[in-house]
Amino acid sequence: MAPISIAATDRVFVLTGAGISAESGLPTFRASDGLWAGHRIEDVCTPEALQRNPALVWEFYSARRVSAQQAQPNPAHFALAKLEGRLGDRFFLCTQNVDDLHERAGSRRLVHMHGELAKSRCEADCGRPPVEDHSIYRSLDEVGRCVCGARLRPHIVFFGEIPLAMDRIQQEIDRATLMLVVGTSGSVYPAANFVHWARTHGARTVYVGPEPPLNATAFTRVVEGRAGEALPDLFNVAES
Ligand code: APR
Ligand code: ZN
């Protein structure tokens, strides 16, 4: 497969989705055996669900913490960390994923626009920042408390809530000359719009995944394949 040439003047923006963690054994969302096959979004991933049945929400996210803690980064995560090492501040990674496999592979210049499994935050929105939290809660009364006394909630962006770090994301998209999108079906906004924003100022846009995403027509190139197999040899980086 023809490599993607990255010139010394290129600035690279990478967006990843659940597909990049698939080869680490973590389920995606919309596959036939995906997370949304086994659970209803409205029962575990909305503010109303948290109000109505916090025990079920914590059961779902505690189970996802278990699988994320047992998973290992795969060659796709390492390939992006290596690319960051080559490009430095000409590289930026935005992930929709809430696992920490990018960090564990060495990525540092990244944001989690949908939150992080390994963090919890105040359910009462008292304004205190999220806290590191790897606990697997077996019942609601085990769930930790915020300094203000309110119960903690998963630091996850639920459907209907505002994604995180959107100012920084917009800024990085505006200056990117190449956008690489890996392993996301393009079903959820605003992430599915990023490729359109990049195209408006003339960036090259490449998708990597085993099947074309819903927004496939917005990509200048589609690399059909699994991320763990395609990414390690995909980049031809010019010496800067
Ligand atoms: N390599 C690359 N891509 C893969 C692989 C793989 N080995 N296996 C599957 N994929 C692709 C699928 O083809 C699909 O396009 O990963 C994509 C997963 O799509 P979704 O399950 O919809 O996951 P994602 O796009 O990340 O969902 C976006 O929706 O539910 C919300 O907040 C949740 O962040 C999530 C958002
Ligand atoms: Zn609080």
Coordinates of C-alpha atoms and ligand atoms in Angstrom, one line a residue:
M1 CA 0.0 0.0 0.0
A2 CA 1.3 3.4 -1.0
P3 CA 2.6 5.3 2.1
I4 CA 1.3 8.7 3.2
S5 CA 4.1 11.3 2.7
I6 CA 4.4 13.7 5.5
A7 CA 6.4 16.8 4.5
A8 CA 8.6 18.9 6.8
T9 CA 5.9 21.6 6.6
D10 CA 2.9 19.3 7.3
R11 CA 0.9 19.6 10.5
V12 CA -1.0 16.3 11.3
F13 CA -4.3 16.1 13.1
V14 CA -5.3 12.5 14.0
L15 CA -8.9 11.5 15.1
T16 CA -9.3 8.0 16.5
G17 CA -12.4 6.0 17.4
A18 CA -13.2 2.6 19.0
G19 CA -11.8 0.8 16.0
I20 CA -8.2 1.6 17.0
S21 CA -8.7 -0.3 20.2
A22 CA -10.5 -3.3 18.6
E23 CA -7.3 -5.2 18.1
S24 CA -6.6 -4.7 21.8
G25 CA -9.7 -6.7 22.4
L26 CA -12.0 -3.8 23.4
P27 CA -15.5 -3.9 21.8
T28 CA -16.5 -1.1 19.4
F29 CA -20.0 0.4 19.8
R30 CA -22.0 -0.3 16.6
A31 CA -20.6 -3.7 15.5
S32 CA -23.2 -6.4 15.8
D33 CA -21.5 -7.6 19.0
G34 CA -20.7 -4.0 20.1
L35 CA -21.4 -2.2 23.3
W36 CA -24.7 -0.8 22.0
A37 CA -25.9 -4.2 21.1
G38 CA -25.7 -5.3 24.8
H39 CA -26.9 -2.0 26.4
R40 CA -29.4 0.8 25.5
I41 CA -27.6 4.2 25.3
E42 CA -30.6 5.8 27.1
D43 CA -30.0 3.4 30.1
V44 CA -26.2 3.9 30.6
C45 CA -25.0 7.0 28.6
T46 CA -27.3 9.9 29.2
P47 CA -27.7 12.4 32.1
E48 CA -31.3 11.1 32.6
A49 CA -29.9 7.6 33.0
L50 CA -27.6 8.8 35.7
Q51 CA -30.5 10.5 37.5
R52 CA -32.8 7.5 37.1
N53 CA -30.5 4.6 37.7
P54 CA -27.0 5.5 38.8
A55 CA -26.3 1.9 39.9
L56 CA -26.7 0.7 36.3
V57 CA -24.6 3.5 34.9
W58 CA -21.8 2.7 37.4
E59 CA -22.1 -1.1 36.7
F60 CA -21.6 -0.4 32.9
Y61 CA -18.6 1.9 33.4
S62 CA -17.0 -0.3 36.1
A63 CA -17.2 -3.2 33.7
R64 CA -15.6 -1.1 30.9
R65 CA -12.8 -0.1 33.4
V66 CA -12.1 -3.8 34.0
S67 CA -11.7 -4.5 30.2
A68 CA -9.7 -1.4 29.6
Q69 CA -7.3 -2.2 32.5
Q70 CA -6.8 -5.7 31.1
A71 CA -6.2 -4.5 27.5
Q72 CA -2.8 -3.7 26.0
P73 CA -2.0 -1.1 23.4
N74 CA -1.7 -2.6 19.9
P75 CA 0.7 -1.7 17.0
A76 CA -1.7 1.1 15.8
H77 CA -1.4 2.9 19.2
F78 CA 2.4 2.5 19.1
A79 CA 2.5 3.7 15.4
L80 CA 0.8 7.0 16.4
A81 CA 3.0 7.5 19.4
K82 CA 6.1 7.0 17.2
L83 CA 4.7 9.5 14.6
E84 CA 4.2 12.0 17.4
G85 CA 7.9 11.4 18.4
R86 CA 8.9 12.2 14.8
L87 CA 6.7 15.3 14.4
G88 CA 6.7 16.8 17.8
D89 CA 4.4 19.9 18.0
R90 CA 3.4 19.4 14.4
F91 CA 1.3 16.4 15.6
F92 CA -2.0 16.4 17.5
L93 CA -4.3 13.5 18.5
C94 CA -7.9 13.8 19.4
T95 CA -9.5 10.5 20.5
Q96 CA -13.2 9.7 21.0
N97 CA -12.1 6.7 23.1
V98 CA -12.2 6.7 26.9
D99 CA -9.6 4.0 27.3
D100 CA -5.9 5.0 28.1
L101 CA -4.3 2.9 25.5
H102 CA -2.9 5.9 23.5
E103 CA -1.2 7.1 26.7
R104 CA 0.1 3.7 27.6
A105 CA 1.6 3.5 24.1
G106 CA 3.4 6.8 24.7
S107 CA 1.1 9.4 23.2
R108 CA 1.2 12.8 25.1
R109 CA -0.2 15.4 22.7
L110 CA -3.8 14.2 22.9
V111 CA -7.2 15.1 24.2
H112 CA -10.1 12.8 25.1
M113 CA -13.1 14.6 23.7
H114 CA -15.6 12.1 25.2
G115 CA -13.9 11.9 28.6
E116 CA -11.8 9.2 30.3
L117 CA -12.7 5.9 32.0
A118 CA -9.9 6.3 34.5
K119 CA -11.4 9.6 35.9
S120 CA -14.5 10.5 37.9
R121 CA -16.0 13.9 38.6
C122 CA -18.6 15.5 40.9
E123 CA -22.2 14.4 40.1
A124 CA -23.4 17.8 41.5
D125 CA -21.1 19.8 39.1
C126 CA -19.6 21.8 42.1
G127 CA -16.8 22.9 39.8
R128 CA -14.0 20.8 41.2
P129 CA -11.8 19.1 38.5
P130 CA -12.1 15.4 37.6
V131 CA -10.1 13.0 39.9
E132 CA -8.1 10.0 38.9
D133 CA -10.3 6.9 39.7
H134 CA -9.5 3.3 38.7
S135 CA -12.0 1.8 41.1
I136 CA -14.3 -1.1 40.0
Y137 CA -17.4 -0.3 42.0
R138 CA -19.5 -3.4 42.9
S139 CA -22.4 -1.4 44.3
L140 CA -23.6 2.2 44.4
D141 CA -22.7 2.7 48.1
E142 CA -19.1 1.9 47.3
V143 CA -18.9 4.8 44.8
G144 CA -16.5 7.6 45.9
R145 CA -17.5 11.0 47.0
C146 CA -16.5 14.5 45.8
V147 CA -14.9 16.8 48.4
C148 CA -18.2 18.6 48.4
G149 CA -20.0 15.4 49.6
A150 CA -21.8 14.6 46.4
R151 CA -21.4 11.2 44.7
L152 CA -18.8 10.9 41.9
R153 CA -20.0 10.2 38.4
P154 CA -17.9 8.7 35.5
H155 CA -15.9 11.5 33.7
I156 CA -17.6 10.4 30.4
V157 CA -19.4 12.8 28.0
F158 CA -22.9 11.3 27.8
F159 CA -25.1 11.8 24.8
G160 CA -26.6 15.2 25.0
E161 CA -23.6 16.6 26.8
I162 CA -20.9 18.9 25.3
P163 CA -17.7 17.2 24.1
L164 CA -14.5 18.3 25.9
A165 CA -11.6 20.5 24.6
M166 CA -13.5 21.7 21.5
D167 CA -11.6 25.0 21.4
R168 CA -8.2 23.3 21.3
I169 CA -9.6 20.8 18.7
Q170 CA -10.9 23.5 16.5
Q171 CA -7.6 25.4 16.7
E172 CA -5.6 22.3 15.8
I173 CA -7.9 21.4 12.9
D174 CA -7.6 25.0 11.5
R175 CA -3.9 24.6 11.3
A176 CA -3.7 21.0 10.1
T177 CA -2.5 20.2 6.5
L178 CA -3.2 16.5 6.9
M179 CA -6.1 14.9 8.8
L180 CA -5.9 11.1 9.6
V181 CA -9.0 9.5 10.9
V182 CA -8.7 5.9 12.2
G183 CA -11.4 3.5 13.3
T184 CA -14.6 5.5 13.6
S185 CA -17.9 5.0 11.9
G186 CA -18.7 8.7 11.5
S187 CA -22.0 8.3 13.2
V188 CA -21.5 10.7 16.1
Y189 CA -21.2 14.5 15.9
P190 CA -19.3 16.8 16.1
A191 CA -16.4 14.3 15.6
A192 CA -17.9 13.2 12.2
N193 CA -17.7 16.8 11.0
F194 CA -14.0 17.2 11.7
V195 CA -13.1 15.8 8.2
H196 CA -15.4 18.4 6.6
W197 CA -13.8 21.3 8.6
A198 CA -10.3 20.1 7.5
R199 CA -11.4 19.9 3.8
T200 CA -12.7 23.5 3.9
H201 CA -9.2 24.8 4.3
G202 CA -7.6 22.4 1.8
A203 CA -6.1 19.7 4.2
R204 CA -5.6 16.2 2.8
T205 CA -7.8 13.7 4.6
V206 CA -7.2 10.0 5.0
Y207 CA -9.4 7.4 6.6
V208 CA -8.0 4.0 7.9
G209 CA -10.4 1.2 8.7
P210 CA -11.8 -2.1 7.4
E211 CA -15.0 -0.6 6.1
P212 CA -15.8 2.8 4.7
P213 CA -17.2 5.3 7.3
L214 CA -20.5 7.1 6.8
N215 CA -18.6 10.2 5.9
A216 CA -16.3 8.4 3.4
T217 CA -16.9 10.8 0.6
A218 CA -15.1 13.6 2.5
F219 CA -11.8 11.7 2.5
T220 CA -9.2 12.3 -0.2
R221 CA -8.0 8.7 0.5
V222 CA -9.4 5.6 2.2
V223 CA -7.0 2.9 3.4
E224 CA -9.0 -0.2 3.8
G225 CA -7.6 -2.4 6.5
R226 CA -7.2 -3.0 10.2
A227 CA -5.4 -0.2 12.0
G228 CA -2.9 -2.5 13.8
E229 CA -1.8 -3.8 10.4
A230 CA -2.0 -0.7 8.3
L231 CA -0.6 2.1 10.5
P232 CA 2.9 0.8 11.3
D233 CA 4.2 1.2 7.7
L234 CA 1.8 3.9 6.5
F235 CA 3.9 7.0 7.1
N236 CA 6.8 8.3 5.0
V237 CA 8.1 11.2 7.2
A238 CA 10.4 13.7 5.5
E239 CA 13.3 14.9 7.7
S240 CA 12.5 18.3 9.1
Ligands
APR1 N1 -9.1 -1.1 12.8 C1 -9.7 0.0 12.4 N2 -11.0 0.3 12.4 C2 -11.8 -0.7 12.9 C3 -11.2 -2.0 13.3 C4 -9.8 -2.2 13.2 N3 -9.2 -3.3 13.6 N4 -12.3 -2.8 13.7 C5 -13.4 -2.0 13.5 N5 -13.1 -0.8 13.0 C6 -14.0 0.3 12.7 C7 -15.4 -0.1 12.3 O1 -15.4 -0.4 10.9 C8 -16.2 1.1 12.6 O2 -16.2 2.0 11.5 O3 -14.2 1.0 13.9 C9 -15.4 1.8 13.7 C10 -16.1 1.7 15.1 O4 -17.3 2.5 14.9 P1 -18.2 2.7 16.2 O5 -18.5 1.4 16.9 O6 -19.4 3.6 15.8 O7 -17.3 3.5 17.2 P2 -17.0 5.1 17.2 O8 -17.1 5.6 15.8 O9 -15.7 5.3 17.9 O10 -18.2 5.7 18.1 C11 -18.1 7.1 18.3 O11 -20.0 7.0 19.7 O12 -21.1 5.8 21.3 C12 -20.4 6.9 21.1 O13 -19.0 8.0 22.6 C13 -19.1 6.8 21.9 O14 -16.9 7.6 21.2 C14 -18.0 6.8 20.8 C15 -18.7 7.5 19.6
ZN2 ZN -18.5 18.3 44.2

